[in-house]
Short mmCIF file of C-alpha atoms and ligand atoms in Angstrom, two decimals:
data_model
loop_
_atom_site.label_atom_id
_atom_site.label_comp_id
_atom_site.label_asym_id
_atom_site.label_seq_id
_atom_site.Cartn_x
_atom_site.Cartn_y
_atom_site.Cartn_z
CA UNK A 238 -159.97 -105.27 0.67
CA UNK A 239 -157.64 -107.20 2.54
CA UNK A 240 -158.09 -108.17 6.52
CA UNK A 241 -156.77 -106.50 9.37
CA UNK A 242 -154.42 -109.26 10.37
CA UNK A 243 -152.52 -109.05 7.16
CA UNK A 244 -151.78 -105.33 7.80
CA UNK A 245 -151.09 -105.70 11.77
CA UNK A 246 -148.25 -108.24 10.30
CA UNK A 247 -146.98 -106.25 7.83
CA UNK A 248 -146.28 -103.14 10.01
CA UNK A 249 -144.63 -105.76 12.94
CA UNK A 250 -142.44 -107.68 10.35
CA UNK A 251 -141.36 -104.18 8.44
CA UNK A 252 -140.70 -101.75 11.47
CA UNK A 253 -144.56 -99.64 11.20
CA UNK A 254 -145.96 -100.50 14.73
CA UNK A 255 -145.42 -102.96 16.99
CA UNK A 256 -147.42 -103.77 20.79
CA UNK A 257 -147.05 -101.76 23.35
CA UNK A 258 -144.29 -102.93 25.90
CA UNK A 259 -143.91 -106.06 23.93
CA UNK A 260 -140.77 -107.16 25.75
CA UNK A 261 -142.63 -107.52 29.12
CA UNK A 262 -145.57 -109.20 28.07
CA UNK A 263 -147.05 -106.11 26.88
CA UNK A 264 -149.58 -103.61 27.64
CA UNK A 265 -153.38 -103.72 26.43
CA UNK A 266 -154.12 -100.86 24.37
CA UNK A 267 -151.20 -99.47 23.67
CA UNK A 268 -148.82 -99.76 20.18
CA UNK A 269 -145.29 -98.20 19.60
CA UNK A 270 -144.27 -97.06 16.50
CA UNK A 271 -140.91 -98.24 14.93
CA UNK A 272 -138.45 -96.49 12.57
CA UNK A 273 -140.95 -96.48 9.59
CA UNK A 274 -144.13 -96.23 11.88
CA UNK A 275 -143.09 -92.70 12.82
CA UNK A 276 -141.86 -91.90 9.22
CA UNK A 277 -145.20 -92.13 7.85
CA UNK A 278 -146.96 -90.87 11.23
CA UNK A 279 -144.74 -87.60 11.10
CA UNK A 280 -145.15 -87.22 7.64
CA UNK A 281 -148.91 -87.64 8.47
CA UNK A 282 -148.68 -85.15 10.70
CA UNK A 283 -146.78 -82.42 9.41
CA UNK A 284 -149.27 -82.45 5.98
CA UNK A 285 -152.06 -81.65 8.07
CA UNK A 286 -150.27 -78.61 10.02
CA UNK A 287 -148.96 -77.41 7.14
CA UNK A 288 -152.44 -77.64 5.64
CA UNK A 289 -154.54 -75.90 8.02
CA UNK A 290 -152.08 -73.58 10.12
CA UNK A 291 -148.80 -72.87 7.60
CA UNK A 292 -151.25 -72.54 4.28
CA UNK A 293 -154.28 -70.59 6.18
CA UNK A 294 -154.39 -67.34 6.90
CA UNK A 295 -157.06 -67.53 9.67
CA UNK A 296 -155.95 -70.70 11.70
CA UNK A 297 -152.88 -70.42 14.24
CA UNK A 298 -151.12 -73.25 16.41
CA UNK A 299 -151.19 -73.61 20.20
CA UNK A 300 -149.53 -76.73 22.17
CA UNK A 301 -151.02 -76.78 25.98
CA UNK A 302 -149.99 -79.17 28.59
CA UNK A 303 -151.53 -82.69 28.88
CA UNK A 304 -152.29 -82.37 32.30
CA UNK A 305 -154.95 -79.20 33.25
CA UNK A 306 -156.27 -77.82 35.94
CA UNK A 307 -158.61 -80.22 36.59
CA UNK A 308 -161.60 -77.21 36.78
CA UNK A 309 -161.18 -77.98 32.92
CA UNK A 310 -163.19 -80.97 33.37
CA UNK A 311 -165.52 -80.10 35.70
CA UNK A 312 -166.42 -76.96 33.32
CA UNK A 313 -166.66 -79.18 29.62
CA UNK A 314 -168.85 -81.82 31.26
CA UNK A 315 -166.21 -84.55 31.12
CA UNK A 316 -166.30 -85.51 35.48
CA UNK A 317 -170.05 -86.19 34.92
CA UNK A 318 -170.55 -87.25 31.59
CA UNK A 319 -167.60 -88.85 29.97
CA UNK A 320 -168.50 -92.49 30.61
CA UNK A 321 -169.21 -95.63 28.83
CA UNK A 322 -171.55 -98.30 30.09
CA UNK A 323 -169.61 -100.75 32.19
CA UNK A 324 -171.29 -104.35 32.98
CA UNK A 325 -169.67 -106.90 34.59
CA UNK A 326 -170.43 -110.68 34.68
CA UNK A 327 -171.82 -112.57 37.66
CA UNK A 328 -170.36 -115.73 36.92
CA UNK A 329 -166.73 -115.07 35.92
CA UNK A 330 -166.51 -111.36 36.71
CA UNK A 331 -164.99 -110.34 33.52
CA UNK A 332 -165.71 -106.70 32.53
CA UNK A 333 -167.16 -105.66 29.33
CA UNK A 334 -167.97 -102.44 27.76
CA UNK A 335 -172.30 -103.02 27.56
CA UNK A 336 -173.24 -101.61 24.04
CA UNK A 337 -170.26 -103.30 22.60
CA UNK A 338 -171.29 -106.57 23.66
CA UNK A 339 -173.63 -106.86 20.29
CA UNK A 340 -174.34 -105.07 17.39
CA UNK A 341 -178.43 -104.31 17.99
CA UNK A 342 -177.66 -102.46 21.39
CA UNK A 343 -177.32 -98.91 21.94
CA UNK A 344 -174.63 -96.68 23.99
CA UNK A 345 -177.79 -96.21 26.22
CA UNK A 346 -178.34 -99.78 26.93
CA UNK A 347 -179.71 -101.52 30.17
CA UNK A 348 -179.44 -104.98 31.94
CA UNK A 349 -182.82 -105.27 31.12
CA UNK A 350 -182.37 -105.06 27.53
CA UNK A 351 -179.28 -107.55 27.98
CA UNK A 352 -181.16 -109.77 29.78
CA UNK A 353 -183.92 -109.74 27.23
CA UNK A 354 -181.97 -109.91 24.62
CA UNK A 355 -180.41 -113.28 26.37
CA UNK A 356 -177.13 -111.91 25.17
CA UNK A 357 -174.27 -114.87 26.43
CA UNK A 358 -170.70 -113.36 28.40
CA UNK A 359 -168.17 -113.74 25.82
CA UNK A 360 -165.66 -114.88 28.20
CA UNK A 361 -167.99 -117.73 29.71
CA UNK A 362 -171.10 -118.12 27.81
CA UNK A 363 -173.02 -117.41 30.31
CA UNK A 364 -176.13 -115.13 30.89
CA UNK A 365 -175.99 -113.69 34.31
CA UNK A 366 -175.47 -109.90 34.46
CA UNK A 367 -174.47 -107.39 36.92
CA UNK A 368 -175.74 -103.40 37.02
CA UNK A 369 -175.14 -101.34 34.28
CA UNK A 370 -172.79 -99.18 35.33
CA UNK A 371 -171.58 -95.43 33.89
CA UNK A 372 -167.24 -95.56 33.71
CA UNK A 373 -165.43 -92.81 34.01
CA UNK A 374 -163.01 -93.04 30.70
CA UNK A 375 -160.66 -89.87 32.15
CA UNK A 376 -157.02 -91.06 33.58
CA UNK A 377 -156.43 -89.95 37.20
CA UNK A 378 -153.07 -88.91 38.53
CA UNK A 379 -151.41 -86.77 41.42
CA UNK A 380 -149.92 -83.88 40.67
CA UNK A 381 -146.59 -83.20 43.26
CA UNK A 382 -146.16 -85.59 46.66
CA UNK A 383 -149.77 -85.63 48.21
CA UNK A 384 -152.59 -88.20 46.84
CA UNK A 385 -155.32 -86.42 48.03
CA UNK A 386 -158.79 -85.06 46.89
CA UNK A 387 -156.54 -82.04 46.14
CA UNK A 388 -153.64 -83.02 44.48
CA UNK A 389 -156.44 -85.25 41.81
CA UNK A 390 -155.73 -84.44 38.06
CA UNK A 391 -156.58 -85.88 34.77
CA UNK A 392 -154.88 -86.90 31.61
CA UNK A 393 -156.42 -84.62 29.16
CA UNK A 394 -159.24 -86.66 27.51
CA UNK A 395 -159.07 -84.52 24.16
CA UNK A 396 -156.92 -81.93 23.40
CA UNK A 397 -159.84 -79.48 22.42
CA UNK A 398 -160.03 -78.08 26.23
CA UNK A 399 -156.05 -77.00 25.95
CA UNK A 400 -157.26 -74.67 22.77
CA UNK A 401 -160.31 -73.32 24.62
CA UNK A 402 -158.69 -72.71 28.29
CA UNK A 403 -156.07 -70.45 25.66
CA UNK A 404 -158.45 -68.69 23.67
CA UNK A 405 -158.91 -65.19 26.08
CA UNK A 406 -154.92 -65.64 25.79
CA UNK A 407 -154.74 -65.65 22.49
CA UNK A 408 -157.03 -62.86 21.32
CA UNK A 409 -155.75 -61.09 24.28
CA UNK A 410 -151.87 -61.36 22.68
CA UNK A 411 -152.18 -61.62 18.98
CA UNK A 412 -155.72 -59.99 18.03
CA UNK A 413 -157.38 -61.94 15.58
CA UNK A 414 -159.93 -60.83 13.47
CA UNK A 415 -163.59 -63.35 13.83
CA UNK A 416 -163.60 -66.15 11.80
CA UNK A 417 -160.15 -67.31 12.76
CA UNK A 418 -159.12 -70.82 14.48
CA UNK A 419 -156.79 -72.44 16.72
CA UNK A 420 -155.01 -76.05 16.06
CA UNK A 421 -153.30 -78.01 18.16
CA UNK A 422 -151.56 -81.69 17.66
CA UNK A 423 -151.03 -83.89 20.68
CA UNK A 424 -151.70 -87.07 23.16
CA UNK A 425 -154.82 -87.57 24.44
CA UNK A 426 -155.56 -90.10 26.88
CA UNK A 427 -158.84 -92.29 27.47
CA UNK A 428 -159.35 -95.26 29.45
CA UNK A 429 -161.50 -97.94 26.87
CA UNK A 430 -162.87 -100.71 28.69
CA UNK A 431 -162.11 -102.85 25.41
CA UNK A 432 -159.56 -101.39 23.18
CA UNK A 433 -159.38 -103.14 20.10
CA UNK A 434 -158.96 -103.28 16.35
CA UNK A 435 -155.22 -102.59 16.38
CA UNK A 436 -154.41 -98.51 16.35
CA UNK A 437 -158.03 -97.82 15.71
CA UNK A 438 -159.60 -97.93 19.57
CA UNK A 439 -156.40 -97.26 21.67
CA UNK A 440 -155.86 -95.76 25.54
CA UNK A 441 -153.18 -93.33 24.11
CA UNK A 442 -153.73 -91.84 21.14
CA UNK A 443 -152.85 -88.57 19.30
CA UNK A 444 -155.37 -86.12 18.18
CA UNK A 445 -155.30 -82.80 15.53
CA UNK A 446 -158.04 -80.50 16.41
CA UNK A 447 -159.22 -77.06 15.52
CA UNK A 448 -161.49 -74.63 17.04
CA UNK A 449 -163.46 -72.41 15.03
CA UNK A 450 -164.56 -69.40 15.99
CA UNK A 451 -167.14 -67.71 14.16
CA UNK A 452 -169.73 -65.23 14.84
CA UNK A 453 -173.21 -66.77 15.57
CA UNK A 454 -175.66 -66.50 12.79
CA UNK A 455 -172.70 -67.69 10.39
CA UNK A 456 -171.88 -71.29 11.99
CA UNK A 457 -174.07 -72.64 9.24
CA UNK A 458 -171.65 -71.25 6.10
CA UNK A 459 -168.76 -71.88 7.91
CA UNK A 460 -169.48 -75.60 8.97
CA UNK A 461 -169.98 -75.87 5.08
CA UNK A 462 -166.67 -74.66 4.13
CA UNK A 463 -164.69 -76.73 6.94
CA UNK A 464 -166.26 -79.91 6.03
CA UNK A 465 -165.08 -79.29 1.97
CA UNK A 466 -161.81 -78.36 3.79
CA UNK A 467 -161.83 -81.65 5.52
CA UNK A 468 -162.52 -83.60 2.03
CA UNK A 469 -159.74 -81.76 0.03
CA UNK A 470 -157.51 -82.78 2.87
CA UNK A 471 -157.93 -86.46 3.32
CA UNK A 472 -158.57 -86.99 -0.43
CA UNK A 473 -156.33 -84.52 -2.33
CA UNK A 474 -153.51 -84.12 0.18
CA UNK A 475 -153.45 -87.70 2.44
CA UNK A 476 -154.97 -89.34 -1.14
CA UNK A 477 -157.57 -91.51 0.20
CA UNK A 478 -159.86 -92.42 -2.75
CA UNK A 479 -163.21 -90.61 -2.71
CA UNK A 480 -165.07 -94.11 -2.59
CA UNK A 481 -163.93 -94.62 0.83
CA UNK A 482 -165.06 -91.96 2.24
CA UNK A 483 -168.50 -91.52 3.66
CA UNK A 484 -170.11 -88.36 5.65
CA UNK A 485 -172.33 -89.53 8.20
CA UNK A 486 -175.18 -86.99 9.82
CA UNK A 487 -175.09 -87.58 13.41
CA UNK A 488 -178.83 -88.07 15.11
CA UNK A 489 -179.60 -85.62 17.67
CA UNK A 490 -179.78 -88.46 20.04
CA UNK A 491 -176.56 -89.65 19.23
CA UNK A 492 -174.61 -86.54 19.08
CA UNK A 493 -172.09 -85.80 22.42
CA UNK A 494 -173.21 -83.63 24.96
CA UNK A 495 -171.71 -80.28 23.55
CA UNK A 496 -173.13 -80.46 20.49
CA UNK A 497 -176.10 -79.11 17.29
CA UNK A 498 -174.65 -80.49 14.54
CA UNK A 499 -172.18 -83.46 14.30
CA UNK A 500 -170.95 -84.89 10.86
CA UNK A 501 -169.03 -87.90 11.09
CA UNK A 502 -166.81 -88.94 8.38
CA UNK A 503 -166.11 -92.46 7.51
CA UNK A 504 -163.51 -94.23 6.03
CA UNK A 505 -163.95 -98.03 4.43
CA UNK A 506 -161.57 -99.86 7.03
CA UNK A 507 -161.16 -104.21 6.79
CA UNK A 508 -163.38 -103.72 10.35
CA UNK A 509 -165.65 -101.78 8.43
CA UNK A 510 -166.85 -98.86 8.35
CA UNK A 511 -166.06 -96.68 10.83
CA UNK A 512 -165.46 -92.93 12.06
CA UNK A 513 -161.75 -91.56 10.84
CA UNK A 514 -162.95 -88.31 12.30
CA UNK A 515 -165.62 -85.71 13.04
CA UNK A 516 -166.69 -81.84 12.47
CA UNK A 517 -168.74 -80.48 15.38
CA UNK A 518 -171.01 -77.90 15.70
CA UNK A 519 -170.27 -76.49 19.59
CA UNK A 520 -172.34 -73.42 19.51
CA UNK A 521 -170.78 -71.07 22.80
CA UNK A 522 -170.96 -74.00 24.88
CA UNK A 523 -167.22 -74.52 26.12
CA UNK A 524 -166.62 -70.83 26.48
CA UNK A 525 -169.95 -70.02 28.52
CA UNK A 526 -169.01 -72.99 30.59
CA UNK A 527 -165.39 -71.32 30.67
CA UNK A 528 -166.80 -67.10 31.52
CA UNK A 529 -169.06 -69.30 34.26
CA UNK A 530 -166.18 -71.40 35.96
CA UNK A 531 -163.67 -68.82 35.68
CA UNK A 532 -165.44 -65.72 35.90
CA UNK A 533 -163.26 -64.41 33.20
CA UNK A 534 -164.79 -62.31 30.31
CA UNK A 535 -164.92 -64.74 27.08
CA UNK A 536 -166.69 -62.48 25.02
CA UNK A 537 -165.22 -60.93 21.81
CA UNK A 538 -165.10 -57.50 20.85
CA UNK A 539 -166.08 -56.47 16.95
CA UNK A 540 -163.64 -53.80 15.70
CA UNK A 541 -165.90 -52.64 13.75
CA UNK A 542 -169.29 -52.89 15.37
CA UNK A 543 -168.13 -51.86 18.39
CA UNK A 544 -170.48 -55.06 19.52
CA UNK A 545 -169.65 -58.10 22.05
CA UNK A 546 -170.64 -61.70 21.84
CA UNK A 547 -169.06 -64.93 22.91
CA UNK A 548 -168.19 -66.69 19.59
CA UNK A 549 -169.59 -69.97 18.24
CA UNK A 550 -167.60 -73.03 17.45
CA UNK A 551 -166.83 -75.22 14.81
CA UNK A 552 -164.29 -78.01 15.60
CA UNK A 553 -162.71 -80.57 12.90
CA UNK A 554 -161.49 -83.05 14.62
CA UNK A 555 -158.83 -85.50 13.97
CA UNK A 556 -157.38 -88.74 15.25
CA UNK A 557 -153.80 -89.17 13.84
CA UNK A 558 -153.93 -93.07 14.38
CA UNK A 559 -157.27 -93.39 12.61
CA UNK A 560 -155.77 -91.47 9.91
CA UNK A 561 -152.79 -93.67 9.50
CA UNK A 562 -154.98 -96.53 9.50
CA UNK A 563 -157.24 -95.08 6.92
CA UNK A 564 -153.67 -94.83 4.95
CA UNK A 565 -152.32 -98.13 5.20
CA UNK A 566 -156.00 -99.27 4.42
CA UNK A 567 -155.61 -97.57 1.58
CA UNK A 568 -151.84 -98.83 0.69
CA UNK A 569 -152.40 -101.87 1.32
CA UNK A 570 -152.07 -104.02 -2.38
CA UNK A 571 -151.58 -107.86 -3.16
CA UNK A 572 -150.68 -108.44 -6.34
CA UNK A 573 -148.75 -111.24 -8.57
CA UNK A 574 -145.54 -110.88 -10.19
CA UNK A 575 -144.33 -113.65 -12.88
CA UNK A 576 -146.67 -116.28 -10.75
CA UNK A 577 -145.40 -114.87 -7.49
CA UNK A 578 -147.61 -113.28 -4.85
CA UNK A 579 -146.88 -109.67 -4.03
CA UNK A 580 -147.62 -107.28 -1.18
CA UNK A 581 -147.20 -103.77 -1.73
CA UNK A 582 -147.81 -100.57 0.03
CA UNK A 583 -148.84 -98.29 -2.46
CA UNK A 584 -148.61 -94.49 -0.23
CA UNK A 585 -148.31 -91.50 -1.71
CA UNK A 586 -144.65 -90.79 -2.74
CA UNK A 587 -144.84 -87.55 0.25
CA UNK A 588 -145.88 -90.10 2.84
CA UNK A 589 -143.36 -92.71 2.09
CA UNK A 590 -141.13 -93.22 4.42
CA UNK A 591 -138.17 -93.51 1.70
CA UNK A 592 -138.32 -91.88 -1.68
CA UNK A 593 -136.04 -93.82 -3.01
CA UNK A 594 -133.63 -96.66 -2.06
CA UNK A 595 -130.23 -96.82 -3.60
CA UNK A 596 -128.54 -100.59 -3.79
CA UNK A 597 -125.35 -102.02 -5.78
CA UNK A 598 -126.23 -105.11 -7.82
CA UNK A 599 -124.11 -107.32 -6.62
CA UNK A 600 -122.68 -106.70 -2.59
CA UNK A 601 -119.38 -108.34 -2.78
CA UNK A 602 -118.29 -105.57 -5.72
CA UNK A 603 -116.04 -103.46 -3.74
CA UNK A 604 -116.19 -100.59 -7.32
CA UNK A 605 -119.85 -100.92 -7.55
CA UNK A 606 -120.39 -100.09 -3.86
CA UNK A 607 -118.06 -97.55 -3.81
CA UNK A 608 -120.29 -95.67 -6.82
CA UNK A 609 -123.61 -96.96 -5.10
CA UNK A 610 -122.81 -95.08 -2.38
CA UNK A 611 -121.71 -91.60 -3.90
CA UNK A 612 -125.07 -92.03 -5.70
CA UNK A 613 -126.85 -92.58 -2.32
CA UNK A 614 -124.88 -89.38 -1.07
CA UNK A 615 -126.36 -87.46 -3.92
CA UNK A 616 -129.85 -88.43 -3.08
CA UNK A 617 -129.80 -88.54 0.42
CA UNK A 618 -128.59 -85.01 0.54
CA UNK A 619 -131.08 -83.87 -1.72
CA UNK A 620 -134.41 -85.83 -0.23
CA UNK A 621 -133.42 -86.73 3.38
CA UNK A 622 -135.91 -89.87 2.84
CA UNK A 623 -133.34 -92.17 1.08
CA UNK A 624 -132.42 -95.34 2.40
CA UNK A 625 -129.65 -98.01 1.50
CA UNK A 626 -130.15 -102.36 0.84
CA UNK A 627 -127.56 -104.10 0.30
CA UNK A 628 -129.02 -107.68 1.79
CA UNK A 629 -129.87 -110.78 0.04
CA UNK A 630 -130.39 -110.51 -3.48
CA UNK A 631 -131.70 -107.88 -5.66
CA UNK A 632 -135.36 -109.67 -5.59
CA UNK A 633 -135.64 -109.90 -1.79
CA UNK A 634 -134.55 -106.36 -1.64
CA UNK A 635 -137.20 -105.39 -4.21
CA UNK A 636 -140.15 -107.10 -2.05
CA UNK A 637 -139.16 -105.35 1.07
CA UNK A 638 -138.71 -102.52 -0.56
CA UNK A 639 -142.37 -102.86 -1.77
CA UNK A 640 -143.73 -103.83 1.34
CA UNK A 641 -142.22 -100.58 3.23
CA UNK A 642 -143.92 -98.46 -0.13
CA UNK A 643 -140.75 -97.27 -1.04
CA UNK A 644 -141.90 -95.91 -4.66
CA UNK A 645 -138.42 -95.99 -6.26
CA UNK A 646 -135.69 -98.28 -6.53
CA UNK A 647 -132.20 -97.56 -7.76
CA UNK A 648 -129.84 -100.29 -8.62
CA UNK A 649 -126.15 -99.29 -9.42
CA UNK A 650 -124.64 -102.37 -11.67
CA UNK A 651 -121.21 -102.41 -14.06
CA UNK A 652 -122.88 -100.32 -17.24
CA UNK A 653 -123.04 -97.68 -14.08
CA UNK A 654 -119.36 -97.63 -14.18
CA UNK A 655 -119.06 -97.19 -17.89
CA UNK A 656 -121.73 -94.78 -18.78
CA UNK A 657 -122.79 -93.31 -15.65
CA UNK A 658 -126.37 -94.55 -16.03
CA UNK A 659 -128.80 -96.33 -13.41
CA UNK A 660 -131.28 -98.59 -13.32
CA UNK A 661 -134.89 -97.40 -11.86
CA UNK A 662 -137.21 -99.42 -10.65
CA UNK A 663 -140.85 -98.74 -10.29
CA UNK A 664 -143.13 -99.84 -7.24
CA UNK A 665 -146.20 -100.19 -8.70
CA UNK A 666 -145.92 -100.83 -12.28
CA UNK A 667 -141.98 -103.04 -11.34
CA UNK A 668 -140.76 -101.47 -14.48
CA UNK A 669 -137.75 -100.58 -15.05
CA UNK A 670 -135.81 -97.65 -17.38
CA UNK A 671 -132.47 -96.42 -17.69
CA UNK A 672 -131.26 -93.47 -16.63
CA UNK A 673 -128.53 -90.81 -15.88
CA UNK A 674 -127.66 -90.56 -12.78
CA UNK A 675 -127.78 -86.27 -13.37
CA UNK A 676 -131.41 -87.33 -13.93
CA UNK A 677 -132.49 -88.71 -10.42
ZN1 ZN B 69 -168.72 -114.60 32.17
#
């Protein structure tokens, strides 16, 4: 597997992602996405709603504001609990996010076990520790022309809240029969101490989430069927190999405040391996809290019991970022052509951002042009995903090409004119065969 660095540079020099705010020194923790960034991030995207909301019968889309009432939080847990251990350095005051300052500690670590542990400041080398501290990781704002205690909000920390505070509305409106689920796509904001490891640990981030709501003594079945859901999307839709992939059972101890069962899946990244996303177990939790904030009813009615009950919850949750990652992880080839080193991405021909790139031979042919770009015309009207290179020679354009993942390459040259044929160029194998141009 190749390092992190190598694909960081790739997606800077080819347009995928670049830093945040680059142009004024940047911003820590944030990354843009260029022209090709949010090809394959859309693409990304759109798979996964078309997967679980267009395909499904049972699961249906909402899209709720970023900032909530900021009951929201009070209600899920998030003002008191969603923290990370801060710990700051007596000697150079540099912050640092405690369990992340070595492998052997915990996310319930203590100065003590710092101290003990004579673990050095990795700004100063130094071993003189502040507090342990709990950090709030939730984004404050104002909401309208007052900063008061009252005008406080939040930046949505997840966007699983938005598809909760909506569920009364939506069995209210539409009537769904139990099992059925709610997915929603969108920015979610947390406030890392250290992010890090390019897109993987950012401060802005977009999440795709479902809720699950099931009725209570059948969490179990459905948990099963969601997680096989969850593997024939990431490996038979996204095509991450199965070898990758890991399931992880979370440890009670370990598992986040809301929830009984936690399974975290894993994907083989160059930082290791790490979570690419989770399937959670809520039980009622979110909508008792909800009925007990609100005072509104959350229960659900059986049609055909006649009975009420507030559902239980199974979430799959998703980190679009991670995902991408995960993808480029995956993509991500070296290889040698005729004694030459070769990078290639090698995505899915449905995540590409081009399908195919169309280029005349030789640039300074004004009749080979000319038919290079009615044959561009054709496929571009027919895929959308097609792009044109005409630059440097027909080499160059083939490395970039490969670098960007584009799986095909089509090269108009003079037996075009004659016989109406093409060349086609192959990405991954760099073969090349001859044909029509009715054929494409
Ligand atoms: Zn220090």
């Amino acid at each position: 597997m190749t390092n992190l660095d190598n694909i960081v540079s790739l997606c800077k020099r080819r347009g995928f992602i670049f830093n945040g705010s680059e142009v004024y020194g940047g911003m820590a923790g944030t990354w843009d996405f260029g022209p090709l960034g949010v090809s394959l991030k859309r693409k990304i995207m759109q798979e996964w709603w078309h997967y679980w909301v267009e395909k499904r019968p049972d699961i249906y889309g909402v899209d709720a504001a970023i900032i909530m009432n900021p009951k929201t939080w009070e209600a899920s847990g998030h003002t008191a609990t969603f923290s990370d251990p801060l710990i700051e350095c007596k000697e150079c005051h540099q912050r640092f996010r405690a369990d992340h300052l070595d492998e052997s500690l915990s996310e319930k670590v203590t100065t003590e076990e710092i101290t003990e542990a004579d673990i050095k400041c990795p700004n100063c080398g130094k071993s003189n520790w502040g507090d342990v501290k709990q950090f709030n990781m939730m984004f404050a704002t104002h909401v309208g022309a007052t900063t008061d205690d009252k005008s406080l909000a939040y930046l949505r920390p997840e966007t699983a809240q938005g598809i909760f505070t909506n569920y009364k509305n939506v069995i209210d409106s539409i009537y769904p029969d139990l099992p059925f689920g709610l997915a929603q796509q969108g920015k979610a904001f947390r406030n890392e101490i250290s992010p890090r490891d390019f897109i993987f640990r950012t401060r802005e981030f977009e999440q795709m989430e479902i809720e699950y709501f099931v009725t209570p003594d059948t969490w179990k079945k459905h948990f099963k069927e969601l997680l096989k859901d969850c593997h024939d999307f990431l490996e038979n839709v996204i095509g991450l190999p199965r070898e990758m992939i890991h399931d992880e059972e979370v440890a009670p101890e370990d598992r986040a405040h809301y929830s009984d069962r936690t399974i975290d899946i894993e994907f083989d990244y160059p930082i290791g391996r790490e979570e690419l996303m989770g399937i959670a177990y809520r039980t009622d939790f979110d909508l008792q809290n909800i009925q007990r904030a609100s005072s509104k009813n959350m229960e659900y009615r059986d049609k055909n019991t006649g009975q009420s009950f507030i559902p239980h919850v199974i979430e799959p949750s998703f980190g679009v970022e991670r995902l991408m990652m995960a993808v480029l992880t995956a993509a991500y080839t070296e290889d040698e052509i005729d004694g030459n080193k070769r990078v290639l991405l090698k995505l899915p021909e449905h995540l590409a951002p081009y399908r195919f790139c169309v280029s005349p031979l030789l640039k300074n042919k004004p009749e080979l042009v000319e038919k290079a770009k009615e044959v561009y015309d054709i496929l571009k009207a027919k895929y959308h995903n097609v792009t044109w290179d005409d630059s440097g020679n027909i080499g160059k354009r083939y490395r970039k090409q490969d670098e960007i993942g584009t799986p095909k390459c089509v090269v108009i040259d003079f037996d075009t004119l004659n016989n109406n044929t093409v060349t086609v160029r192959d990405r991954d194998t760099t073969e090349q065969e001859r044909i029509e141009i009715t054929e494409l």
